[in-house]
């Protein structure tokens, strides 16, 4: 049965309006959206959901998640001499968690992370999934055992999922995988392609995800580019998160990670490629990303000491920005988008760096769009991430009675949320017309 | 009547323990603190407050606030060519708000800001107060009219206040105050000292606050140093927030702001001086701050594009760190302390930069201490900011049932709160044994 949603305020297409109304069809898509006064008589009360003193914004899309890393939230900041003190030693601690999870453990921690995402107004997640096999590297009886656990957790929580299946092959140039990396590795690209085919046959949305230029050699990158092209699915890769990755790529290939990925054809199709992180990229790299996506993960990139993304330079050449919760130490895309803007201010000494955007939106609306349609585009969704007819009704409902928003003029409320707020403002989440929270 | 507070977990002195008990005397001070099992029989049930599944941490101390700027939250991120695009144009927008407030308006916005602080676990605020006179610069009939409004707002909300009374005299070297700065300015230091005396006579805790080396010339700085010394009260000054302030000071005085402040005697008394911001300070400046305080305001310093504090360098020479909500765009000292650590990670590429601290505390406890005892010390409180016998029982109660903390091992919970959390975790606040929220 179709449902009509109303609230005190809401985003419709690119504008924030008062008394919005969204008519949502049985399939979860928006059939009409605009000001209630422009629509005539409301439907019977039992078919109306009134959010009251609330603001409806597009459901957020988390373009980069490692759900299992939620298990080590807060656990990697110790002080002993051998405790994680930089990215690489943090990785050791994270690997320890990765090697100890069984299928039920993967399900449980993923479900916990996704529940927290949904409560934070996130309606869709791109899971950059690399826990594939048994700890010793042997496939489970079903080679997709752990992927199914992720799929099941997403379905049970009610969040949309794109499974960015990771291909992982080595510890680095001429270095076989470390013992703790074995469960990430498929036998070869053919075995990986078989897993992808089985997931797709079951209706799972997938993306092709070479882990990084460190973990995948050039021949496999070529094969993965061919596979992605033949399936016409998105490609996501970790790119230039740490200077060491750039140095090693320069030594092995004589170019930057982004140049290598372009040379194997992974960026040939416009708007299908996402560089995750991209912190240590240069102008030449940005040129390759002009009609592609970059996924920033500011809370993780600060936590791990990665650095600040050159977001303004990427925007200037036409890159589309998205955000991700990555390590899931923090699950809050309002903060991710806010810190992306704040990082630009710290880099430049200027304000309102990411606005107006290419659609002329003010800062709050521009940051909201990065956290919603930016992610949807990165994950290959064409009718997600906006509140407009034809799109799925995925929404985050913001409590306008929250003390953080008291006294804020309605014309500035989107700016206030996205420059000062956090996920605690979200009072309900709707995925395709199904309400949670 | 004395009260006993218990909870599932809590900080006592430098440790986080299970089943803590705090016995609090009628005057709000802690008479005993430790594990419940070490204390014998509990008092009668009507004298016990059990916070249940919660963690008790020291009430936070906000060392730098401009309460009235809460009025422009979210309102300064527009996109028109003349909208605030850097620190100095933001200041124009802020001045516009400053010139339009009448006494009732000052009370109302201050009360709103302080209510939000209390809900965020902040039990004490240092108000860097510079709205003194009528918009045209004429004193009100009572020259402390607006200071009383701040005092009244704090009392009505129930938050402790140190009124850091600002002395403001000029727009810059050889430049009289701008029209919109007139209400900040006292006739001279004698008139200012008269206001201070009246406030102190009424029992208000005050600090001496020359606004900045831009707004106060050298002769007045000398007089203010003498005044602060004679009253034995804390001194707070905005220092090196923007490069332009350094440049102008170099031109006028041939030295940095911090060197000028030291040369007039403002830093002679150990542990009584607080440099607010200190973003663009050098090693020579840090030497002057070795036994003093620096108040970081990371969310504001990002918002305004100021830059990142050299916190590790200051810690290395012995400076005490505090945090402040400053512009009150964000009111959340968990985030301020967290972003102070994250800024260090971005500057250094390392992790856990601010721990272990001088008392050997782990990161979470070290950041919690910056947000509590660091601020208390900066504001001149000797028995505030710690949960130990003899200290006031000022506490923030953290909800351990919050989804953000689900599954976090108890040994890591302080780290998790202070590296990933926000003020939304605070479920109740206690000020001197009086509970709010």
Coordinates of N, CA and C in Angstrom, one line a residue, chain B residues 242-348:
Chain B
X242 N 45.5 33.8 14.2 CA 45.7 33.9 12.7 C 47.1 34.5 12.4
X243 N 47.6 34.2 11.3 CA 49.0 34.7 10.9 C 49.0 36.2 10.9
X244 N 47.9 36.9 10.5 CA 47.9 38.3 10.4 C 48.2 39.0 11.8
X245 N 47.7 38.3 12.9 CA 47.9 38.9 14.2 C 49.4 38.9 14.5
X246 N 50.1 37.8 14.1 CA 51.6 37.7 14.3 C 52.3 38.8 13.5
X247 N 51.8 39.0 12.2 CA 52.5 40.0 11.4 C 52.3 41.4 11.9
X248 N 51.1 41.7 12.4 CA 50.9 43.0 12.9 C 51.7 43.3 14.2
X249 N 51.8 42.3 15.0 CA 52.5 42.4 16.3 C 54.0 42.6 16.0
X250 N 54.5 41.9 15.0 CA 55.9 42.0 14.6 C 56.2 43.4 14.1
X251 N 55.2 44.0 13.3 CA 55.4 45.3 12.8 C 55.4 46.4 14.0
X252 N 54.4 46.2 14.9 CA 54.3 47.2 15.9 C 55.3 47.0 17.0
X253 N 55.6 45.8 17.4 CA 56.5 45.6 18.6 C 57.8 44.9 18.3
X254 N 57.9 44.4 17.1 CA 59.2 43.7 16.7 C 59.3 42.3 17.4
X255 N 58.2 41.7 17.8 CA 58.3 40.4 18.4 C 56.9 39.7 18.2
X256 N 56.8 38.5 18.7 CA 55.6 37.7 18.6 C 54.6 38.1 19.7
X257 N 53.3 37.9 19.5 CA 52.3 38.2 20.6 C 52.8 37.6 21.9
X258 N 53.2 36.3 21.9 CA 53.5 35.6 23.2 C 54.7 36.3 23.8
X259 N 55.7 36.7 23.0 CA 56.9 37.4 23.6 C 56.5 38.8 24.2
X260 N 55.6 39.5 23.5 CA 55.1 40.7 24.1 C 54.4 40.5 25.4
X261 N 53.5 39.5 25.5 CA 52.7 39.3 26.7 C 53.7 38.9 27.8
X262 N 54.8 38.2 27.5 CA 55.7 37.8 28.5 C 56.5 39.1 29.0
X263 N 56.8 40.0 28.0 CA 57.6 41.1 28.4 C 56.9 42.1 29.3
X264 N 55.6 42.1 29.3 CA 54.9 43.0 30.2 C 54.5 42.3 31.5
X265 N 55.0 41.1 31.7 CA 54.8 40.5 33.0 C 53.6 39.6 33.2
X266 N 52.8 39.4 32.1 CA 51.6 38.7 32.2 C 51.8 37.2 32.5
X267 N 53.0 36.7 32.2 CA 53.3 35.3 32.4 C 54.2 35.0 33.6
X268 N 54.4 36.0 34.5 CA 55.3 35.9 35.6 C 54.9 34.8 36.6
X269 N 53.6 34.8 36.9 CA 53.2 33.8 37.9 C 52.9 32.5 37.3
X270 N 53.5 31.4 37.7 CA 53.3 30.1 37.1 C 51.8 29.6 37.2
X271 N 51.4 29.0 36.1 CA 50.1 28.3 36.1 C 48.9 29.2 36.3
X272 N 49.1 30.5 35.9 CA 47.9 31.4 36.0 C 47.6 32.0 34.7
X273 N 48.4 31.7 33.7 CA 48.2 32.3 32.4 C 47.7 31.3 31.4
X274 N 46.7 31.7 30.6 CA 46.2 30.8 29.5 C 46.3 31.5 28.2
X275 N 47.0 30.9 27.2 CA 47.0 31.4 25.9 C 45.9 30.6 25.1
X276 N 44.9 31.4 24.6 CA 43.8 30.7 23.9 C 44.2 30.7 22.4
X277 N 44.0 29.5 21.8 CA 44.4 29.2 20.5 C 45.9 28.9 20.4
X278 N 46.8 29.8 20.3 CA 48.2 29.5 20.2 C 48.6 28.7 18.9
X279 N 47.7 28.8 17.9 CA 47.9 28.0 16.7 C 49.2 28.4 16.0
X280 N 49.5 29.7 15.8 CA 50.7 30.1 15.1 C 51.8 30.5 16.0
X281 N 52.1 29.6 17.0 CA 53.2 29.9 17.9 C 54.4 29.1 17.5
X282 N 55.6 29.6 18.0 CA 56.9 29.0 17.6 C 57.5 28.4 18.9
X283 N 58.7 27.8 18.7 CA 59.4 27.2 19.8 C 59.7 28.3 20.9
X284 N 60.1 29.5 20.5 CA 60.4 30.5 21.5 C 59.1 30.9 22.3
X285 N 58.0 30.9 21.6 CA 56.7 31.1 22.3 C 56.4 30.0 23.3
X286 N 56.7 28.8 22.9 CA 56.4 27.6 23.7 C 57.2 27.7 25.0
X287 N 58.5 28.1 24.9 CA 59.3 28.2 26.1 C 58.7 29.1 27.1
X288 N 58.0 30.2 26.7 CA 57.3 31.1 27.7 C 56.1 30.4 28.3
X289 N 55.6 29.4 27.6 CA 54.3 28.7 28.0 C 54.6 27.5 28.8
X290 N 55.9 27.2 29.1 CA 56.3 25.9 29.7 C 55.5 25.6 31.0
X291 N 55.3 26.6 31.8 CA 54.5 26.3 33.1 C 53.2 27.0 33.1
X292 N 52.6 27.2 31.9 CA 51.3 27.9 31.8 C 50.4 27.0 31.0
X293 N 49.2 27.5 30.7 CA 48.2 26.7 30.0 C 48.0 27.2 28.5
X294 N 47.6 26.3 27.7 CA 47.2 26.6 26.3 C 45.8 26.0 26.2
X295 N 44.8 26.9 25.8 CA 43.5 26.4 25.5 C 43.2 26.2 24.0
X296 N 43.1 25.0 23.6 CA 42.8 24.7 22.2 C 41.2 24.6 22.0
X297 N 40.8 25.1 20.9 CA 39.4 25.1 20.5 C 39.3 24.5 19.1
X298 N 39.5 23.2 19.0 CA 39.7 22.6 17.6 C 38.5 22.8 16.7
X299 N 37.3 22.7 17.2 CA 36.2 22.8 16.2 C 36.1 24.2 15.7
X300 N 36.3 25.2 16.5 CA 36.3 26.6 16.0 C 37.5 26.9 15.1
X301 N 38.6 26.4 15.5 CA 39.9 26.6 14.8 C 39.8 26.0 13.4
X302 N 39.0 24.9 13.3 CA 38.8 24.4 11.9 C 37.8 25.2 11.2
X303 N 36.7 25.5 11.8 CA 35.6 26.3 11.2 C 36.1 27.6 10.6
X304 N 37.0 28.2 11.4 CA 37.5 29.5 10.9 C 38.8 29.4 10.1
X305 N 39.2 28.2 9.8 CA 40.4 28.0 9.0 C 41.7 28.5 9.7
X306 N 41.7 28.5 11.1 CA 42.9 29.0 11.8 C 44.1 28.1 11.6
X307 N 43.9 26.8 11.8 CA 45.0 25.8 11.7 C 45.0 24.9 12.9
X308 N 46.0 24.1 12.9 CA 46.2 23.1 14.0 C 47.2 23.5 15.0
X309 N 46.8 23.4 16.3 CA 47.8 23.7 17.4 C 49.0 22.8 17.4
X310 N 50.2 23.3 17.6 CA 51.3 22.4 17.8 C 51.3 21.8 19.3
X311 N 50.3 21.0 19.5 CA 50.1 20.5 20.9 C 51.2 19.6 21.4
X312 N 51.8 18.8 20.6 CA 52.9 17.9 21.1 C 54.1 18.7 21.5
X313 N 54.4 19.7 20.7 CA 55.5 20.6 21.1 C 55.3 21.3 22.4
X314 N 54.1 21.7 22.6 CA 53.7 22.4 23.9 C 53.8 21.4 25.0
X315 N 53.3 20.2 24.8 CA 53.3 19.2 25.9 C 54.7 18.9 26.2
X316 N 55.6 18.9 25.2 CA 57.0 18.5 25.4 C 57.7 19.5 26.3
X317 N 57.3 20.7 26.3 CA 58.0 21.7 27.2 C 57.2 21.9 28.5
X318 N 56.1 21.1 28.7 CA 55.4 21.2 30.0 C 54.2 22.0 30.1
X319 N 53.7 22.5 28.9 CA 52.5 23.3 29.0 C 51.3 22.4 29.3
X320 N 50.3 23.0 30.0 CA 49.1 22.3 30.4 C 48.0 22.6 29.3
X321 N 47.4 21.6 28.8 CA 46.4 21.8 27.8 C 45.0 21.8 28.4
X322 N 44.2 22.7 27.8 CA 42.7 22.7 28.1 C 42.0 22.8 26.8
X323 N 40.7 22.7 26.8 CA 39.9 22.9 25.6 C 38.7 23.8 25.9
X324 N 38.2 24.4 24.8 CA 37.1 25.3 24.9 C 36.2 25.2 23.7
X325 N 34.9 25.6 23.9 CA 34.0 25.5 22.8 C 33.9 26.8 22.0
X326 N 34.6 27.9 22.5 CA 34.9 29.1 21.8 C 33.6 29.7 21.1
X327 N 33.4 29.5 19.8 CA 32.3 30.1 19.1 C 31.0 29.4 19.4
X328 N 31.0 28.3 20.1 CA 29.8 27.5 20.4 C 29.0 27.1 19.2
X329 N 29.6 27.1 18.0 CA 29.0 26.4 16.9 C 28.8 25.0 17.2
X330 N 29.8 24.4 17.9 CA 29.8 23.1 18.4 C 30.0 23.2 20.0
X331 N 29.1 22.6 20.7 CA 29.3 22.5 22.2 C 29.5 21.1 22.6
X332 N 30.7 20.7 22.7 CA 31.0 19.2 22.9 C 32.5 19.1 23.1
X333 N 32.8 19.0 24.4 CA 34.3 18.9 24.8 C 34.8 17.5 24.5
X334 N 34.0 16.5 24.4 CA 34.5 15.2 24.0 C 35.1 15.3 22.5
X335 N 34.3 16.0 21.7 CA 34.8 16.2 20.3 C 36.0 17.2 20.3
X336 N 36.1 18.2 21.2 CA 37.2 19.1 21.2 C 38.5 18.3 21.5
X337 N 38.4 17.5 22.6 CA 39.6 16.8 23.0 C 40.0 15.7 21.9
X338 N 39.0 15.1 21.4 CA 39.2 14.1 20.3 C 39.9 14.7 19.1
X339 N 39.4 15.9 18.7 CA 40.0 16.5 17.5 C 41.4 17.1 17.8
X340 N 41.6 17.4 19.1 CA 43.0 17.8 19.4 C 44.0 16.7 19.2
X341 N 43.6 15.5 19.6 CA 44.4 14.3 19.4 C 44.5 14.0 17.9
X342 N 43.3 14.1 17.2 CA 43.3 13.8 15.7 C 44.1 14.8 14.9
X343 N 44.1 16.0 15.4 CA 45.0 17.0 14.7 C 46.4 16.7 14.8
X344 N 46.8 16.2 16.0 CA 48.2 15.8 16.2 C 48.6 14.6 15.2
X345 N 47.6 13.7 15.1 CA 47.9 12.6 14.2 C 48.0 13.0 12.7
X346 N 47.2 14.0 12.3 CA 47.3 14.6 11.0 C 48.6 15.3 10.8
X347 N 49.1 16.0 11.8 CA 50.4 16.7 11.7 C 51.5 15.8 11.7
X348 N 51.5 14.6 12.4 CA 52.7 13.8 12.6 C 52.6 12.5 11.8

